[in-house]
Coordinates of C-alpha atoms and ligand atoms in Angstrom, one line a residue:
M1 CA 26.2 2.2 -12.0
E2 CA 29.7 0.7 -12.9
L3 CA 32.0 0.7 -9.8
I4 CA 35.4 2.2 -10.5
C5 CA 38.2 0.4 -8.7
G6 CA 40.4 3.0 -7.1
K7 CA 42.8 0.3 -6.0
D8 CA 43.5 -0.9 -9.6
I9 CA 44.1 2.6 -10.9
S10 CA 46.2 3.3 -7.8
S11 CA 48.4 0.3 -8.3
E12 CA 49.0 1.3 -12.0
I13 CA 50.2 4.7 -10.9
R14 CA 52.3 3.4 -8.0
N15 CA 54.1 0.9 -10.3
Q16 CA 54.9 3.7 -12.7
L17 CA 56.2 5.9 -9.8
K18 CA 58.3 3.0 -8.5
E19 CA 59.9 2.5 -11.9
N20 CA 60.6 6.2 -12.4
L21 CA 62.2 6.5 -8.9
A22 CA 64.4 3.5 -9.6
Q23 CA 65.5 5.0 -13.0
E24 CA 66.3 8.4 -11.4
G25 CA 67.9 6.7 -8.4
L26 CA 65.7 8.6 -5.9
K27 CA 64.6 7.3 -2.5
P28 CA 62.0 9.9 -1.2
C29 CA 61.6 10.5 2.5
L30 CA 58.2 11.5 4.0
A31 CA 58.0 12.9 7.6
V32 CA 54.6 12.4 9.3
I33 CA 54.0 14.4 12.4
N34 CA 51.4 12.7 14.6
V35 CA 50.2 14.3 17.8
G36 CA 48.3 12.1 20.2
D37 CA 46.9 8.6 19.7
D38 CA 43.8 9.0 17.6
K39 CA 43.0 5.5 16.4
E40 CA 41.9 6.5 12.9
N41 CA 44.9 8.7 12.5
L42 CA 47.1 5.7 13.3
L43 CA 45.3 3.7 10.6
Y44 CA 45.8 6.3 8.0
I45 CA 49.4 6.8 8.9
G46 CA 49.9 3.1 8.5
L47 CA 48.4 3.1 5.1
K48 CA 50.7 6.0 4.0
E49 CA 53.8 4.3 5.5
N50 CA 53.0 1.1 3.6
A51 CA 52.5 3.0 0.4
V52 CA 55.8 4.9 0.7
D53 CA 57.5 1.6 1.5
T54 CA 56.1 -0.1 -1.7
L55 CA 57.8 2.7 -3.7
G56 CA 61.1 2.0 -1.9
G57 CA 60.9 5.3 0.0
E58 CA 61.3 6.0 3.7
T59 CA 58.8 7.3 6.2
R60 CA 59.7 9.0 9.5
I61 CA 56.9 9.1 12.0
A62 CA 57.5 12.0 14.4
S63 CA 55.1 11.4 17.3
L64 CA 54.3 13.9 20.0
P65 CA 52.1 13.1 23.1
Q66 CA 48.4 14.1 23.3
N67 CA 49.3 17.0 25.6
A68 CA 52.1 18.4 23.5
A69 CA 52.6 22.2 23.7
K70 CA 52.2 24.4 20.7
E71 CA 55.9 25.3 20.7
E72 CA 56.9 21.6 20.6
V73 CA 54.9 21.1 17.4
L74 CA 56.4 24.3 15.9
N75 CA 60.0 23.3 16.9
L76 CA 59.5 19.8 15.3
I77 CA 58.2 21.4 12.0
N78 CA 61.1 23.7 12.0
E79 CA 63.6 20.8 12.5
L80 CA 62.0 18.8 9.6
N81 CA 61.9 21.9 7.4
H82 CA 65.7 22.1 7.7
D83 CA 66.5 18.4 7.5
Q84 CA 67.9 18.0 3.9
A85 CA 67.1 14.3 4.1
V86 CA 63.3 15.0 4.4
N87 CA 61.5 15.6 1.1
G88 CA 57.9 15.9 2.3
I89 CA 56.2 16.8 5.6
L90 CA 52.6 16.3 6.6
L91 CA 50.9 17.1 9.9
Q92 CA 48.3 14.3 10.5
L93 CA 44.8 15.8 11.1
P94 CA 42.8 16.1 13.3
L95 CA 45.0 17.4 16.0
P96 CA 44.0 17.0 19.7
K97 CA 41.3 19.5 20.7
E98 CA 43.6 21.8 22.7
L99 CA 45.9 22.3 19.6
Q100 CA 43.1 22.7 17.0
P101 CA 43.1 26.5 17.4
Y102 CA 46.7 26.5 16.1
E103 CA 46.1 24.2 13.1
Q104 CA 46.5 26.9 10.4
E105 CA 49.6 28.3 12.2
F106 CA 51.2 24.8 12.1
L107 CA 50.3 24.3 8.4
S108 CA 51.7 27.7 7.6
A109 CA 55.0 26.8 9.4
I110 CA 55.7 23.9 7.0
D111 CA 58.0 24.7 4.1
P112 CA 55.7 25.1 1.1
A113 CA 58.3 23.1 -1.0
K114 CA 57.8 20.2 1.4
D115 CA 54.0 20.6 1.9
V116 CA 53.0 17.3 0.2
D117 CA 49.4 17.6 1.6
G118 CA 49.0 20.9 -0.3
F119 CA 47.5 22.6 2.7
H120 CA 49.9 25.5 3.1
P121 CA 48.2 28.9 2.4
V122 CA 50.8 29.6 -0.3
N123 CA 50.0 26.4 -2.1
M124 CA 46.3 26.9 -1.6
G125 CA 46.6 30.5 -2.9
R126 CA 48.6 29.4 -6.0
L127 CA 45.5 27.4 -7.0
V128 CA 43.5 30.7 -7.1
N129 CA 46.0 32.5 -9.4
G130 CA 46.6 29.4 -11.6
T131 CA 50.2 28.8 -10.8
P132 CA 49.7 25.6 -8.7
G133 CA 52.4 24.2 -6.3
F134 CA 51.4 21.2 -4.3
I135 CA 47.7 20.5 -4.3
S136 CA 45.5 18.6 -1.8
C137 CA 45.7 14.8 -2.4
A138 CA 41.9 14.3 -2.1
A139 CA 41.3 17.0 -4.7
L140 CA 43.9 15.6 -7.0
A141 CA 42.3 12.1 -6.6
C142 CA 38.8 13.4 -7.6
M143 CA 40.2 15.4 -10.6
D144 CA 42.2 12.4 -11.8
I145 CA 39.1 10.2 -11.9
S146 CA 37.0 13.0 -13.5
K147 CA 39.5 13.4 -16.3
R148 CA 39.7 9.6 -16.8
Y149 CA 35.9 9.2 -17.1
K150 CA 34.5 12.5 -18.2
A151 CA 37.0 14.2 -20.5
P152 CA 36.7 16.7 -22.1
L153 CA 35.6 18.5 -18.9
A154 CA 34.9 21.9 -20.4
G155 CA 31.2 22.7 -20.1
K156 CA 30.4 19.8 -17.9
K157 CA 28.1 20.4 -15.0
V158 CA 29.8 19.7 -11.6
L159 CA 28.2 19.5 -8.2
L160 CA 30.3 19.5 -5.0
I161 CA 28.7 18.7 -1.7
G162 CA 30.5 20.0 1.4
D163 CA 32.8 22.9 2.4
S164 CA 36.1 21.3 3.5
F165 CA 39.4 23.2 3.0
D166 CA 41.2 20.0 2.0
L167 CA 38.8 18.8 -0.7
I168 CA 35.7 20.9 -1.7
R169 CA 37.3 24.3 -1.8
P170 CA 40.5 23.4 -3.8
L171 CA 38.5 21.1 -6.1
A172 CA 36.0 23.8 -6.9
L173 CA 38.9 26.0 -8.1
M174 CA 40.3 23.1 -10.2
F175 CA 37.0 22.5 -11.9
I176 CA 36.5 26.3 -12.6
K177 CA 40.0 26.2 -14.2
E178 CA 38.7 23.4 -16.4
S179 CA 35.9 25.6 -17.6
C180 CA 33.2 23.5 -15.9
Q181 CA 29.9 24.8 -14.6
V182 CA 30.5 24.4 -10.9
S183 CA 27.9 24.4 -8.1
V184 CA 28.7 23.9 -4.4
A185 CA 26.2 23.0 -1.6
P186 CA 26.7 22.3 2.1
Q187 CA 24.2 19.4 2.1
Y188 CA 23.0 16.8 -0.5
K189 CA 19.5 17.1 -2.0
S190 CA 18.5 14.9 -5.0
A191 CA 17.0 18.0 -6.6
L192 CA 20.5 19.5 -6.9
M193 CA 21.5 16.6 -9.2
E194 CA 19.4 17.8 -12.2
G195 CA 21.6 17.5 -15.3
V196 CA 24.8 17.0 -13.3
D197 CA 27.6 15.2 -15.1
I198 CA 30.1 14.9 -12.1
A199 CA 29.1 14.9 -8.4
V200 CA 31.6 14.8 -5.5
I201 CA 29.8 14.1 -2.3
E202 CA 31.8 14.6 0.9
A203 CA 29.2 16.0 3.4
G204 CA 26.2 13.8 4.3
G205 CA 25.8 10.5 6.1
P206 CA 25.8 6.7 5.4
H207 CA 23.9 5.8 2.2
I208 CA 22.0 9.1 1.9
V209 CA 22.6 9.3 -1.9
K210 CA 19.9 7.3 -3.8
A211 CA 19.3 6.8 -7.6
S212 CA 16.5 9.4 -7.8
G213 CA 17.4 12.6 -9.6
I214 CA 20.7 11.3 -11.0
K215 CA 21.3 11.9 -14.7
E216 CA 21.9 8.7 -16.8
G217 CA 25.7 8.3 -17.4
A218 CA 26.7 10.6 -14.5
L219 CA 30.0 10.1 -12.6
L220 CA 29.6 10.0 -8.8
I221 CA 32.6 10.3 -6.5
D222 CA 31.9 9.3 -2.9
A223 CA 34.1 11.1 -0.4
G224 CA 32.4 10.3 2.9
F225 CA 34.0 7.9 5.4
Y226 CA 31.8 6.5 8.2
Y227 CA 32.9 3.6 10.4
D228 CA 30.3 1.5 12.0
Q229 CA 31.8 -1.4 14.1
N230 CA 34.4 -2.6 11.6
S231 CA 32.7 -1.7 8.4
L232 CA 33.3 1.5 6.4
F233 CA 30.4 3.2 4.6
G234 CA 30.2 6.2 2.2
N235 CA 27.4 8.6 1.4
V236 CA 26.3 6.7 -1.6
D237 CA 23.8 3.7 -1.5
K238 CA 25.6 1.4 -4.0
E239 CA 22.6 -1.0 -4.0
D240 CA 20.1 1.7 -5.0
L241 CA 22.4 3.1 -7.6
S242 CA 22.9 -0.2 -9.3
K243 CA 19.6 0.4 -11.1
I244 CA 21.0 3.3 -13.2
D245 CA 23.7 3.8 -15.8
G246 CA 26.9 5.7 -14.9
H247 CA 30.1 5.4 -12.9
L248 CA 30.7 5.4 -9.1
L249 CA 34.0 5.8 -7.3
P250 CA 32.9 4.0 -4.1
V251 CA 33.9 4.0 -0.4
P252 CA 35.9 1.9 0.4
G253 CA 38.2 1.2 -2.5
G254 CA 37.9 4.6 -4.2
V255 CA 38.9 8.1 -3.1
G256 CA 41.0 6.6 -0.1
P257 CA 43.6 4.6 -2.1
M258 CA 43.6 7.3 -4.8
L259 CA 44.3 10.0 -2.2
I260 CA 47.3 8.1 -0.9
T261 CA 48.5 7.6 -4.4
K262 CA 48.4 11.3 -5.0
L263 CA 50.4 11.8 -1.8
L264 CA 53.0 9.5 -3.3
E265 CA 53.0 11.6 -6.5
N266 CA 53.5 14.8 -4.5
L267 CA 56.3 13.2 -2.5
C268 CA 58.0 12.0 -5.6
M269 CA 57.8 15.6 -7.0
A270 CA 59.2 17.0 -3.7
A271 CA 62.1 14.5 -4.1
G272 CA 62.8 16.0 -7.5
M273 CA 61.1 13.5 -9.8
S274 CA 59.4 15.1 -12.8
L275 CA 55.9 13.6 -13.3
P276 CA 54.7 13.1 -16.9
D277 CA 51.5 15.1 -16.4
K278 CA 52.5 17.1 -13.3
N279 CA 49.6 17.4 -10.9
T280 CA 48.0 20.5 -12.4
G281 CA 45.6 22.7 -10.6
Ligands
LIG325 N1 47.3 15.8 7.1 C1 46.3 14.9 6.7 N2 46.2 14.6 5.4 C2 45.3 13.7 4.9 O1 45.2 13.4 3.7 C3 44.4 13.1 5.9 C4 44.5 13.5 7.2 N3 45.5 14.4 7.6 N4 43.6 13.0 8.1 C5 42.6 12.0 7.8 C6 42.2 12.1 6.3 C7 41.5 10.9 5.8 N5 42.4 10.3 4.9 C8 42.2 9.0 4.3 C9 43.3 8.3 3.8 C10 43.1 7.0 3.3 C11 41.9 6.5 3.3 C12 41.7 5.1 2.7 O2 42.6 4.6 2.0 N6 40.6 4.4 3.1 C13 40.4 3.0 2.6 C14 39.9 2.2 3.8 C15 40.9 2.1 4.9 C16 40.5 1.1 5.9 O3 39.6 1.5 6.7 O4 41.0 0.0 5.9 C17 39.3 3.0 1.5 O5 38.5 4.0 1.4 O6 39.3 2.1 0.7 C18 40.8 7.2 3.7 C19 41.0 8.5 4.2 C20 43.5 11.1 4.7 N7 43.4 12.2 5.5

């Protein structure tokens, strides 16, 4: 199984974005709303901030305390919606437990034209009717890699493992639009891999995906993130898969960096830059 370096592909795309921004004299501004002090959230926000910085853009971290009230979050979203200097807004998830019941209300309050996560119901709905606006960065990352390694996609057999609203559901719609044969399952079973050309595995556990049942030449995209002490594991057992032919986008160094790169592309589009092959649904 050949490992795909998400970092290398990401740097290629980021360099191109940086060049285009400079040519168009654009300096995009991303506002990140962070509620509470979840350690992983702070790590991911740091990665996003550095990435925006490398493009020459600006990041505003709008932090609210763990016990922030629902109205405080809604007021902050409203303020950023109306701030002309802000091109993109994202609400870092997960929220503190007490606020989780309002997650969809918060996401719906973000201006769809600034929704660089692609989580707004209008942007999600536009995926269904084939007139995509912003699309979820994780889904864009997986589709980008699939097109690079498995084009033409029409007729390919695709297996998606999981049910998340930010990856599996939008990605299923995107593969349907590419005329793929798409199956979705909540949990991984090697028997499901029969004849599969592209598999995106989000639900599961560290190293549960082994070589058995995988078609020679398949593309596997690992989208599971499990921290154990300081190491990060994915669903796929890279060791075991080294015995067979094919491609693996691994964790770490795969979906993560590509996801952030797609966030940068969405942010550049929100700032008015036209992308050569605009993120299509
Ligand atoms: N509103 C919102 N949008 C998100 O897109 C969002 C979110 N909330 N909450 C959390 C998840 C998770 N996520 C990741 C981002 C980067 C890496 C990434 O780059 N990981 C590195 C390792 C990072 C490290 O541990 O050093 C890698 O896989 O190579 C992973 C996961 C975005 N998320």
